Coordinates of C-alpha atoms in Angstrom, one line a residue:
X20 CA 0.0 0.0 0.0
X21 CA 1.1 3.5 -0.8
X22 CA 1.4 6.0 2.1
X23 CA 3.3 9.3 2.3
X24 CA 6.0 8.7 4.9
X25 CA 5.7 10.7 8.1
X26 CA 9.0 12.1 9.1
X27 CA 10.1 11.9 12.8
X28 CA 13.1 14.2 12.4
X29 CA 14.5 16.4 9.8
X30 CA 17.7 15.3 8.0
X31 CA 20.2 18.0 7.9
X32 CA 22.2 16.6 5.0
X33 CA 19.6 16.3 2.3
X34 CA 21.0 16.1 -1.2
X35 CA 19.9 19.1 -3.3
X36 CA 18.9 16.9 -6.2
X37 CA 15.5 15.7 -7.5
X38 CA 14.6 12.1 -6.6
X39 CA 12.5 10.0 -9.0
X40 CA 10.5 8.5 -6.2
X41 CA 9.0 12.0 -5.5
X42 CA 6.9 11.7 -8.6
X43 CA 4.5 9.2 -7.1
X44 CA 5.0 10.4 -3.5
X45 CA 4.5 14.1 -4.0
X46 CA 3.1 14.3 -7.6
X47 CA 6.0 16.3 -8.9
X48 CA 8.4 15.9 -11.8
X49 CA 11.9 17.3 -12.6
X50 CA 11.5 20.4 -14.8
X51 CA 12.9 20.4 -18.3
X52 CA 15.0 23.5 -17.5
X53 CA 16.3 24.8 -14.2
X54 CA 16.3 23.4 -10.7
X55 CA 13.4 22.6 -8.4
X56 CA 10.3 20.4 -8.8
X57 CA 7.3 21.0 -11.0
X58 CA 4.0 20.1 -9.4
X59 CA 1.8 18.0 -11.7
X60 CA -1.4 19.3 -10.0
X61 CA -1.1 23.0 -10.0
X62 CA 1.8 23.3 -12.4
X63 CA 3.7 25.5 -10.0
X64 CA 7.4 25.3 -9.6
X65 CA 8.8 24.5 -6.1
X66 CA 12.0 26.4 -6.3
X67 CA 13.9 24.3 -3.7
X68 CA 15.0 20.8 -4.3
X69 CA 15.0 19.8 -0.6
X70 CA 12.5 17.1 0.2
X71 CA 11.0 18.9 3.1
X72 CA 10.0 21.9 0.8
X73 CA 8.5 19.6 -1.8
X74 CA 6.6 17.7 0.9
X75 CA 5.4 20.9 2.5
X76 CA 3.9 22.1 -0.8
X77 CA 2.2 18.8 -1.3
X78 CA 0.7 18.6 2.2
X79 CA -0.4 22.2 2.2
X80 CA -1.9 22.3 -1.3
X81 CA -2.8 18.8 -2.4
X82 CA -3.4 16.5 0.6
X83 CA -6.7 15.6 -1.1
X84 CA -4.7 13.1 -3.2
X85 CA -3.7 11.1 -0.2
X86 CA -6.8 9.0 -0.7
X87 CA -5.0 7.3 -3.6
X88 CA -2.9 4.9 -1.5
X89 CA -2.3 1.8 -3.6
X90 CA 0.8 1.6 -5.8
X91 CA -1.3 1.0 -8.9
X92 CA -3.7 3.8 -8.0
X93 CA -0.8 6.1 -7.4
X94 CA 0.8 5.3 -10.7
X95 CA -2.5 5.7 -12.6
X96 CA -3.0 9.1 -10.9
X97 CA 0.5 10.3 -12.0
X98 CA -0.2 9.2 -15.6
X99 CA -3.5 11.1 -15.7
X100 CA -1.9 14.2 -14.3
X101 CA 0.9 14.0 -16.8
X102 CA -1.7 14.0 -19.6
X103 CA -3.3 17.1 -18.1
X104 CA -6.4 15.3 -16.6
X105 CA -7.4 17.5 -13.8
X106 CA -10.8 15.9 -13.2
X107 CA -9.8 14.8 -9.7
X108 CA -9.9 18.0 -7.7
X109 CA -9.9 19.0 -4.1
X110 CA -13.1 19.2 -2.1
X111 CA -15.7 21.4 -3.8
X112 CA -17.9 24.0 -2.2
X113 CA -21.7 23.3 -2.0
X114 CA -22.3 25.7 -4.9
X115 CA -19.7 23.9 -7.0
X116 CA -21.1 20.5 -6.1
X117 CA -24.6 21.7 -7.2
X118 CA -23.1 22.9 -10.5
X119 CA -21.3 19.6 -11.1
X120 CA -24.5 17.7 -10.3
X121 CA -26.4 19.8 -12.8
X122 CA -23.8 19.1 -15.4
X123 CA -23.8 15.4 -14.8
X124 CA -27.6 15.3 -15.0
X125 CA -27.6 17.2 -18.3
X126 CA -25.1 14.7 -19.7
X127 CA -27.3 11.8 -18.6
X128 CA -30.3 13.4 -20.3
X129 CA -28.3 13.7 -23.5
X130 CA -27.1 10.1 -23.3
X131 CA -30.7 9.0 -23.0
X132 CA -31.8 11.2 -25.8
X133 CA -34.3 13.2 -23.7
X134 CA -35.6 16.6 -24.7
X135 CA -34.3 19.8 -23.1
X136 CA -37.6 20.3 -21.3
X137 CA -37.4 17.0 -19.3
X138 CA -34.8 18.5 -17.0
X139 CA -37.5 20.3 -15.0
X140 CA -39.4 17.0 -14.7
X141 CA -36.3 15.2 -13.3
X142 CA -35.9 18.1 -10.8
X143 CA -39.5 17.7 -9.7
X144 CA -39.0 13.9 -9.3
X145 CA -35.9 14.4 -7.1
X146 CA -37.7 17.0 -5.0
X147 CA -40.7 14.6 -4.3
X148 CA -38.2 11.8 -3.5
X149 CA -36.2 13.9 -1.0
X150 CA -39.3 15.3 0.7
X151 CA -40.4 11.8 1.5
X152 CA -37.0 10.1 2.2
X153 CA -34.6 12.9 3.3
X154 CA -36.7 16.0 4.1
X155 CA -33.7 17.8 5.7
X156 CA -31.8 17.7 2.4
X157 CA -34.4 19.2 0.0
X158 CA -32.4 22.4 0.1
X159 CA -29.6 20.9 -1.9
X160 CA -31.8 21.1 -5.0
X161 CA -32.0 24.9 -4.9
X162 CA -28.7 25.3 -6.6
X163 CA -29.4 22.7 -9.4
X164 CA -30.9 24.4 -12.4
X165 CA -32.3 22.1 -15.0
X166 CA -34.4 24.6 -17.0
X167 CA -34.5 24.0 -20.8
X168 CA -32.2 26.9 -21.6
X169 CA -29.6 26.0 -19.0
X170 CA -29.7 22.4 -20.1
X171 CA -29.0 23.4 -23.7
X172 CA -26.1 25.6 -22.6
X173 CA -24.6 22.9 -20.4
X174 CA -24.7 20.3 -23.2
X175 CA -22.8 22.7 -25.4
X176 CA -20.3 23.3 -22.7
X177 CA -19.7 19.6 -22.3
X178 CA -19.3 19.3 -26.0
X179 CA -16.8 22.1 -26.1
X180 CA -14.8 20.4 -23.2
X181 CA -14.8 17.0 -25.0
X182 CA -13.8 18.6 -28.3
X183 CA -11.0 20.5 -26.6
X184 CA -9.6 17.2 -25.2
X185 CA -9.8 15.6 -28.7
X186 CA -8.0 18.5 -30.3
X187 CA -5.2 18.3 -27.7
X188 CA -4.7 14.7 -28.4
X189 CA -5.0 15.1 -32.1
X190 CA -2.0 17.4 -32.3
X191 CA 0.1 14.4 -31.2
X192 CA -1.3 11.9 -33.7
X193 CA 1.4 10.2 -35.8
X194 CA -1.3 9.1 -38.3
X195 CA -5.1 9.2 -38.5
X196 CA -8.0 8.0 -40.7
X197 CA -11.5 9.3 -41.2
X198 CA -14.8 7.5 -41.4
X199 CA -17.5 9.4 -43.4
X200 CA -21.0 8.2 -42.7
X201 CA -23.8 9.7 -44.7
X202 CA -26.3 6.9 -44.0
X203 CA -27.0 7.5 -40.3
X204 CA -29.6 10.1 -40.9
X205 CA -31.5 8.2 -43.5
X206 CA -34.8 9.0 -41.8
X207 CA -34.4 12.7 -41.3
X208 CA -32.4 15.6 -42.7
X209 CA -29.3 14.6 -44.6
X210 CA -26.1 14.9 -42.5
X211 CA -22.6 13.6 -42.8
X212 CA -21.0 12.2 -39.6
X213 CA -17.2 12.5 -39.7
X214 CA -15.4 10.2 -37.3
X215 CA -11.6 10.2 -36.7
X216 CA -9.3 7.4 -35.5
X217 CA -5.8 8.6 -34.5
X218 CA -2.7 7.0 -33.2
X219 CA -0.4 8.7 -30.7
X220 CA 3.3 8.3 -30.0
X221 CA 2.8 5.2 -27.7
X222 CA 0.3 3.6 -30.2
X223 CA -2.6 4.6 -28.1
X224 CA -5.7 4.7 -30.3
X225 CA -8.4 7.4 -30.1
X226 CA -11.8 7.1 -32.0
X227 CA -14.2 10.0 -31.8
X228 CA -16.6 12.2 -33.6
X229 CA -14.8 15.0 -35.4
X230 CA -17.7 17.0 -36.8
X231 CA -21.2 16.8 -38.3
X232 CA -21.9 18.4 -41.6
X233 CA -25.3 19.5 -42.8
X234 CA -25.5 18.2 -46.4
X235 CA -28.4 20.6 -47.2
X236 CA -25.9 23.5 -46.7
X237 CA -23.0 21.7 -48.3
X238 CA -24.7 20.1 -51.3
X239 CA -21.7 20.0 -53.7
X240 CA -18.7 17.8 -53.2
X241 CA -16.5 20.8 -53.2
X242 CA -18.4 22.5 -50.4
X243 CA -18.3 19.2 -48.5
X244 CA -14.6 18.9 -49.0
X245 CA -14.1 22.4 -47.7
X246 CA -16.1 21.7 -44.5
X247 CA -14.0 18.6 -43.8
X248 CA -10.7 20.4 -44.4
X249 CA -11.9 23.2 -42.1
X250 CA -12.6 20.6 -39.3
X251 CA -9.2 19.1 -39.8
X252 CA -7.5 22.4 -39.6
X253 CA -9.4 23.3 -36.4
X254 CA -8.1 20.1 -34.9
X255 CA -4.6 20.9 -35.9
X256 CA -4.3 18.0 -38.4
X257 CA -2.7 18.1 -41.8
X258 CA -3.7 15.9 -44.7
X259 CA -0.2 14.5 -44.9
X260 CA -0.9 12.5 -41.8
X261 CA -4.1 11.0 -43.2
X262 CA -3.8 7.3 -43.9
X263 CA -7.2 5.9 -44.6
X264 CA -10.8 6.7 -45.5
X265 CA -13.8 4.5 -44.6
X266 CA -17.1 5.5 -46.3
X267 CA -20.5 4.2 -47.3
X268 CA -20.8 3.2 -50.9
X269 CA -23.1 6.0 -52.0
X270 CA -22.4 7.9 -55.2
X271 CA -21.6 11.0 -53.2
X272 CA -18.8 9.1 -51.6
X273 CA -17.4 6.8 -54.3
X274 CA -18.5 8.3 -57.6
X275 CA -15.7 7.6 -60.0
X276 CA -14.9 11.2 -61.1
X277 CA -17.0 13.3 -58.8
X278 CA -17.0 11.4 -55.5
X279 CA -15.7 12.8 -52.3
X280 CA -13.1 10.1 -52.0
X281 CA -11.4 11.2 -55.3
X282 CA -11.2 14.7 -54.1
X283 CA -9.7 13.7 -50.7
X284 CA -7.1 11.5 -52.4
X285 CA -6.0 14.3 -54.7
X286 CA -5.6 16.7 -51.7
X287 CA -3.8 14.1 -49.5
X288 CA -1.1 13.1 -52.0
X289 CA 2.4 13.3 -50.5
X290 CA 5.7 11.8 -51.4
X291 CA 6.3 10.8 -47.8
X292 CA 3.2 8.8 -47.2
X293 CA 1.0 6.0 -48.6
X294 CA -1.7 6.8 -51.0
X295 CA -4.9 7.2 -48.9
X296 CA -6.4 3.7 -48.3
X297 CA -10.1 3.6 -49.0
X298 CA -12.6 0.9 -48.2
X299 CA -16.4 1.3 -48.3
X300 CA -17.7 -1.9 -46.9
X301 CA -17.4 -1.5 -43.1
X302 CA -20.2 1.0 -42.5
X303 CA -23.7 -0.4 -42.3
X304 CA -22.6 -3.5 -44.2
X305 CA -25.7 -5.5 -43.2
X306 CA -28.1 -2.7 -44.1
X307 CA -26.6 -1.6 -47.4
X308 CA -25.9 -5.2 -48.7
X309 CA -29.6 -6.1 -48.1
X310 CA -30.6 -3.9 -51.0
X311 CA -28.4 -6.1 -53.3
X312 CA -29.8 -9.5 -52.1
X313 CA -33.5 -8.5 -51.7
X314 CA -34.4 -9.4 -55.3
X315 CA -38.1 -9.6 -54.9
X316 CA -38.9 -6.6 -52.6
X317 CA -39.4 -9.0 -49.7
X318 CA -38.7 -6.3 -47.1
X319 CA -41.4 -4.0 -48.3
X320 CA -44.0 -6.8 -48.0
X321 CA -42.8 -7.8 -44.5
X322 CA -42.9 -4.1 -43.5
X323 CA -46.6 -4.0 -44.3
X324 CA -47.2 -7.1 -42.3
X325 CA -45.4 -5.7 -39.2
X326 CA -47.3 -2.4 -39.4
X327 CA -50.5 -4.4 -39.5
X328 CA -49.4 -6.5 -36.5
X329 CA -48.5 -3.3 -34.5
X330 CA -52.0 -1.8 -35.2
X331 CA -54.3 -4.9 -35.1
X332 CA -52.4 -7.8 -33.6
X333 CA -50.6 -6.2 -30.6
X334 CA -52.5 -8.4 -28.1
X335 CA -51.6 -11.7 -29.7
X336 CA -49.1 -13.7 -27.6
X337 CA -47.4 -15.2 -30.6
X338 CA -46.2 -11.8 -31.7
X339 CA -44.9 -10.5 -28.4
X340 CA -41.2 -11.5 -29.0
X341 CA -41.4 -9.6 -32.3
X342 CA -43.0 -6.5 -30.8
X343 CA -40.7 -6.5 -27.8
X344 CA -37.7 -6.6 -30.1
X345 CA -39.1 -3.8 -32.2
X346 CA -39.8 -1.5 -29.1
X347 CA -36.3 -2.2 -27.7
X348 CA -34.9 -0.8 -31.0
X349 CA -36.9 2.3 -31.6
X350 CA -39.8 2.6 -29.1
X351 CA -43.5 2.2 -29.6
X352 CA -43.8 4.7 -32.3
X353 CA -41.6 4.3 -35.4
X354 CA -41.5 5.9 -38.8
X355 CA -41.5 3.8 -42.0
X356 CA -37.8 4.2 -42.9
X357 CA -36.5 3.2 -39.4
X358 CA -38.8 0.2 -39.5
X359 CA -37.5 -0.7 -42.9
X360 CA -33.9 -0.5 -41.7
X361 CA -34.7 -2.7 -38.7
X362 CA -36.2 -5.4 -40.9
X363 CA -33.1 -5.5 -43.1
X364 CA -31.2 -7.2 -40.2
X365 CA -30.5 -10.9 -40.3
X366 CA -31.7 -11.3 -36.7
X367 CA -35.1 -9.7 -37.4
X368 CA -35.7 -11.6 -40.6
X369 CA -34.9 -14.9 -38.9
X370 CA -37.5 -14.1 -36.2
X371 CA -40.1 -13.2 -38.8
X372 CA -39.3 -16.4 -40.7
X373 CA -40.0 -18.5 -37.6
X374 CA -43.4 -16.7 -37.3
X375 CA -44.4 -17.1 -40.9
X376 CA -47.3 -19.6 -40.2
X377 CA -48.7 -17.4 -37.4
X378 CA -48.4 -14.3 -39.7
X379 CA -50.3 -16.1 -42.4
X380 CA -53.1 -17.1 -40.0
X381 CA -53.3 -13.5 -38.7
X382 CA -53.6 -12.0 -42.2
X383 CA -56.4 -14.4 -42.9
X384 CA -58.2 -13.4 -39.7
X385 CA -58.1 -9.7 -40.5
X386 CA -59.0 -10.2 -44.2
X387 CA -55.7 -9.1 -45.6
X388 CA -54.1 -10.7 -48.7
X389 CA -52.1 -13.9 -48.3
X390 CA -51.1 -14.2 -52.0
X391 CA -47.4 -14.3 -51.2
X392 CA -47.8 -17.5 -49.2
X393 CA -48.9 -19.3 -52.3
X394 CA -46.3 -17.8 -54.5
X395 CA -43.5 -20.4 -55.0
X396 CA -41.0 -17.9 -56.3
X397 CA -41.6 -15.4 -53.5
X398 CA -41.3 -18.0 -50.8
X399 CA -38.0 -19.3 -52.2
X400 CA -36.6 -15.7 -52.4
X401 CA -37.7 -15.2 -48.8
X402 CA -35.9 -18.3 -47.5
X403 CA -32.8 -17.4 -49.5
X404 CA -32.8 -13.8 -48.2
X405 CA -33.1 -15.0 -44.6
X406 CA -30.0 -17.2 -44.9
X407 CA -27.9 -14.7 -46.8
X408 CA -28.8 -11.9 -44.3
X409 CA -27.9 -14.2 -41.4
X410 CA -24.4 -14.7 -42.8
X411 CA -24.1 -10.9 -43.3
X412 CA -25.2 -10.4 -39.7
X413 CA -22.4 -12.7 -38.6
X414 CA -19.7 -10.8 -40.5
X415 CA -21.2 -7.4 -39.4
X416 CA -21.1 -8.4 -35.8
X417 CA -17.5 -9.6 -36.1
X418 CA -16.6 -6.2 -37.6
X419 CA -18.0 -4.5 -34.5
X420 CA -15.2 -5.9 -32.4
X421 CA -12.8 -3.0 -31.9
X422 CA -9.2 -2.6 -30.9
X423 CA -8.1 -5.6 -33.1
X424 CA -6.4 -3.5 -35.8
X425 CA -7.3 -3.5 -39.5
X426 CA -5.1 -6.6 -40.2
X427 CA -7.4 -8.8 -38.1
X428 CA -10.5 -7.2 -39.6
X429 CA -9.2 -7.8 -43.1
X430 CA -8.6 -11.5 -42.2
X431 CA -12.3 -11.7 -41.3
X432 CA -13.3 -10.2 -44.6
X433 CA -11.2 -12.7 -46.5
X434 CA -12.7 -15.6 -44.5
X435 CA -16.2 -14.3 -45.3
X436 CA -15.3 -14.1 -49.0
X437 CA -14.2 -17.7 -48.8
X438 CA -17.6 -18.5 -47.3
X439 CA -19.4 -16.8 -50.2
X440 CA -17.3 -19.0 -52.7
X441 CA -18.5 -22.0 -50.8
X442 CA -22.1 -20.9 -50.9
X443 CA -21.8 -20.3 -54.6
X444 CA -20.4 -23.8 -55.2
X445 CA -23.1 -25.4 -53.1
X446 CA -25.9 -23.5 -54.9
X447 CA -24.5 -24.7 -58.2
X448 CA -24.6 -28.2 -56.9
X449 CA -28.2 -27.6 -55.6
X450 CA -26.8 -28.5 -52.1
X451 CA -28.8 -26.5 -49.5
X452 CA -26.9 -27.7 -46.5
X453 CA -25.7 -24.1 -45.8
X454 CA -29.1 -22.6 -46.5
X455 CA -31.3 -23.8 -43.6
X456 CA -34.3 -21.5 -44.1
X457 CA -34.2 -22.0 -47.9
X458 CA -34.1 -25.7 -47.4
X459 CA -37.2 -25.6 -45.1
X460 CA -39.1 -23.7 -47.8
X461 CA -38.0 -26.1 -50.5
X462 CA -39.1 -29.1 -48.5
X463 CA -42.5 -27.6 -47.8
X464 CA -43.0 -26.7 -51.5
X465 CA -42.0 -30.2 -52.5
X466 CA -44.8 -31.5 -50.3
X467 CA -47.2 -29.0 -51.7
X468 CA -46.3 -29.4 -55.4
X469 CA -45.4 -33.1 -55.6
X470 CA -45.7 -33.2 -59.4
X471 CA -43.4 -30.1 -59.9
X472 CA -39.8 -31.4 -60.6
X473 CA -38.2 -27.9 -60.4
X474 CA -39.0 -25.9 -57.3
X475 CA -36.4 -23.2 -57.8
X476 CA -33.9 -21.9 -60.3
X477 CA -30.3 -22.1 -58.8
X478 CA -29.0 -19.7 -61.4
X479 CA -31.2 -16.9 -59.9
X480 CA -29.4 -17.2 -56.6
X481 CA -26.0 -17.8 -58.0
X482 CA -26.3 -14.4 -59.6
X483 CA -27.0 -12.8 -56.3
X484 CA -24.1 -14.5 -54.5
X485 CA -21.8 -13.5 -57.4
X486 CA -22.9 -9.9 -57.2
X487 CA -22.2 -9.9 -53.5
X488 CA -18.7 -11.3 -54.1
X489 CA -17.9 -8.6 -56.6
X490 CA -19.2 -5.9 -54.1
X491 CA -16.8 -7.2 -51.4
X492 CA -13.9 -7.3 -53.8
X493 CA -14.6 -3.7 -54.9
X494 CA -15.2 -2.4 -51.4
X495 CA -12.0 -3.8 -49.9
X496 CA -9.7 -3.5 -53.0
X497 CA -7.3 -1.0 -51.4
X498 CA -6.7 -3.3 -48.4
X499 CA -5.5 -5.9 -50.8
X500 CA -2.9 -3.4 -52.1
X501 CA -1.4 -3.2 -48.6
X502 CA -1.8 -6.8 -47.8
X503 CA 1.9 -7.2 -47.2
X504 CA 2.0 -4.3 -44.8
X505 CA -0.9 -5.8 -42.9
X506 CA 0.8 -9.2 -42.7
X507 CA 4.1 -7.6 -41.6
X508 CA 2.3 -5.7 -38.9
X509 CA 0.5 -8.8 -37.6
X510 CA 3.4 -11.3 -37.8
X511 CA 6.7 -9.4 -37.9
X512 CA 8.7 -12.4 -36.7
X513 CA 7.3 -15.0 -39.2
X514 CA 7.2 -12.6 -42.2
X515 CA 9.9 -13.6 -44.7
X516 CA 12.2 -10.6 -45.3
X517 CA 12.6 -11.4 -49.0
X518 CA 8.8 -10.8 -49.5
X519 CA 9.0 -7.4 -47.6
X520 CA 9.5 -4.1 -49.4
X521 CA 13.1 -3.4 -50.0
X522 CA 13.1 -0.4 -47.7
X523 CA 12.2 -2.5 -44.7
X524 CA 14.2 -5.7 -45.2
X525 CA 17.3 -4.5 -43.2
X526 CA 15.2 -3.5 -40.2
X527 CA 13.1 -6.6 -40.4
X528 CA 16.1 -8.9 -40.5
X529 CA 17.6 -7.1 -37.4
X530 CA 14.2 -7.3 -35.6
X531 CA 13.9 -11.0 -36.2
X532 CA 17.4 -11.6 -34.9
X533 CA 16.7 -9.8 -31.6
X534 CA 15.8 -12.4 -28.9
X535 CA 14.6 -9.9 -26.4
X536 CA 12.1 -8.4 -28.8
X537 CA 10.9 -11.9 -29.7
X538 CA 10.2 -12.7 -26.0
X539 CA 8.3 -9.4 -25.7
X540 CA 6.3 -10.2 -28.8
X541 CA 5.2 -13.6 -27.4
X542 CA 3.9 -12.2 -24.1
X543 CA 2.5 -8.8 -25.2
X544 CA -0.4 -7.9 -27.5
X545 CA 0.4 -6.1 -30.8
X546 CA -0.3 -2.6 -29.4
X547 CA 2.0 -3.1 -26.4
X548 CA 4.7 -4.6 -28.5
X549 CA 4.8 -1.8 -31.1
X550 CA 4.4 0.9 -28.4
X551 CA 7.7 -0.4 -26.8
X552 CA 9.5 -0.8 -30.1
X553 CA 12.3 1.8 -30.5
X554 CA 11.5 4.3 -33.2
X555 CA 15.2 5.2 -33.5
X556 CA 16.3 1.6 -34.2
X557 CA 13.3 0.6 -36.3
X558 CA 11.9 3.8 -37.8
X559 CA 10.3 2.2 -40.9
X560 CA 8.6 -0.7 -39.1
X561 CA 7.4 1.8 -36.4
X562 CA 6.0 4.0 -39.2
X563 CA 4.2 1.0 -40.7
X564 CA 2.7 0.2 -37.3
X565 CA 1.4 3.8 -36.9
X566 CA -0.3 3.7 -40.3
X567 CA -1.9 0.3 -39.9
X568 CA -3.0 1.0 -36.4
X569 CA -4.7 4.2 -37.6
X570 CA -7.0 2.4 -40.0
X571 CA -10.5 1.8 -38.8
X572 CA -10.7 -1.8 -37.6
X573 CA -14.4 -1.8 -36.8
X574 CA -17.7 -0.1 -37.4
X575 CA -18.4 0.2 -33.7
X576 CA -18.5 4.0 -33.3
X577 CA -20.7 4.4 -36.4
X578 CA -23.1 1.8 -35.2
X579 CA -23.2 3.5 -31.8
X580 CA -24.3 6.7 -33.5
X581 CA -26.8 4.9 -35.7
X582 CA -28.3 3.1 -32.6
X583 CA -28.5 6.4 -30.7
X584 CA -30.5 7.9 -33.7
X585 CA -32.8 4.9 -33.9
X586 CA -33.6 4.8 -30.2
X587 CA -34.2 8.6 -29.9
X588 CA -35.7 9.3 -33.3
X589 CA -38.5 11.5 -32.0
X590 CA -36.3 13.7 -29.8
X591 CA -33.7 14.1 -32.6
X592 CA -36.4 14.9 -35.2
X593 CA -37.4 18.0 -33.2
X594 CA -35.9 21.3 -34.4
X595 CA -32.3 21.3 -33.4
X596 CA -29.4 23.5 -34.5
X597 CA -26.4 21.7 -36.1
X598 CA -24.4 22.7 -33.0
X599 CA -26.8 21.0 -30.6
X600 CA -27.0 17.9 -32.8
X601 CA -23.3 17.6 -32.9
X602 CA -23.1 18.0 -29.1
X603 CA -25.7 15.2 -28.6
X604 CA -23.9 12.8 -30.9
X605 CA -20.5 13.6 -29.4
X606 CA -21.7 12.9 -25.9
X607 CA -23.4 9.6 -27.1
X608 CA -20.4 8.2 -28.9
X609 CA -17.2 9.4 -27.1
X610 CA -15.3 7.2 -24.6
X611 CA -13.8 10.3 -23.0
X612 CA -15.2 11.8 -19.7
X613 CA -15.7 15.5 -19.5
X614 CA -13.3 17.4 -17.2
X615 CA -15.9 18.3 -14.7
X616 CA -13.7 20.6 -12.6
X617 CA -12.9 22.7 -15.6
X618 CA -16.6 23.0 -16.5
X619 CA -17.4 23.9 -12.9
X620 CA -14.7 26.6 -12.9
X621 CA -16.0 28.0 -16.2
X622 CA -19.5 28.2 -14.7
X623 CA -18.3 30.0 -11.7
X624 CA -16.2 32.5 -13.7
X625 CA -19.1 33.3 -16.1

């Protein structure tokens, strides 16, 4: 356990030099220039280098930090203070506590997608609770203001604080990539969400929302490009450090001559860096691929069924799992586009497929048409769609696993492409082993149409699988161009030097001959290994590591924003400024915590 030692007597012969152990004991570091000790908490210089003077400053000014007593706690505290995290402050006054509580409640309201006016309701609920349980403490609520205007201002303050933290870290990025998502707002006004993934000196990865761009005001690709460049400039980032672009595959993004990707690549050309790596399959893979495999407008028909169930079949017990799943995604009320997107998921289609008999009986009971249930072609298309979308669901979920680096994500993509080749071969052989739903439909139709020798046409579905294969090949073409770099990054000790680029062969040979580094590689994960690798001894390999680590390895942050939109569609469809919308999405997607003490001080100074 860590405790600051209590001195019984004063040493008279203390050495007038800085001691490394003082950093954890007194939260000071040796200044870059001059004598003394620099306090990590208040950033003041203790002029003397005698321990008693350093200890006196600590005990008089920062004894609050004595609560951190464990060695690991103390080391973590020092690291946070080194990075400028001042969120752990001394005891606050009652007014400051009330301000901090108000800020925390506003952030919670934003995370839950609640409207500005609901702060007053929360305040009233707390007042009722305290009057009944702790009547003597009702007065603590007097300093907590949750009025709509104050709530709006505080959300903007939290956004500003988080953005400032991001910009401070971005200045140290060795490499970064952007993810451009113009599909998240498919149900409302057209916006582009710009996410950034950056890698710092020690290979620490940061993913966050950079900005939101209103496409109504930036209709042309040129205007859109200018808005992105302005956001990068504000963050202190140059295009020369940009490594990758992840986008949706809309024409606005990947148009051959007029798409945003072409413009970005032209601007980012530099003799000292890779060409910008672009891949367009990560974002909303399951949703966007469904449009290619839904060859008979199956989703539109099912959407009509679900709307009918929600309005006329809500009391039926057989539909409760479906309705519960729907409400957990987007609440009781849902617009048509969000419902359509939800139905384009493999998990949802599989559930509806299992209820197809119950749905048919329900449609008959309410006098609706059931013509699709006697349409052989439509039923086969339905079964095929359920199976293909289930496979797309699996790969989409695998790509949501973050912090594995793009090399591992690309391996998953290659594995899935092999699966598609297998499905193509089995369909050609009329082997439905890998198509469970399709196989059930075919068996049922064989019983119903015993004289019909040909239930389905394999060529119809081979064409769909082939189209999906070509889409994946096109979406991840650039990752294949850097396949050697990805393999080198993942397996530096088993990669044959003769297959490596000429510029890296000498370093790679030296690396593979280093026994100490081999032992580190075996016990550490890739991020830890490359973080400890000397940039002076292995500058090219370290540079490759920065670039590969900066590529988006998952669609997690984009899916988090999409889920936030879906869950809170009614709140977000209310009139909101672009500034407030950006604040809400930043709070919902970031992994950073606001620096509360900074926010409290700002409130008190204003």
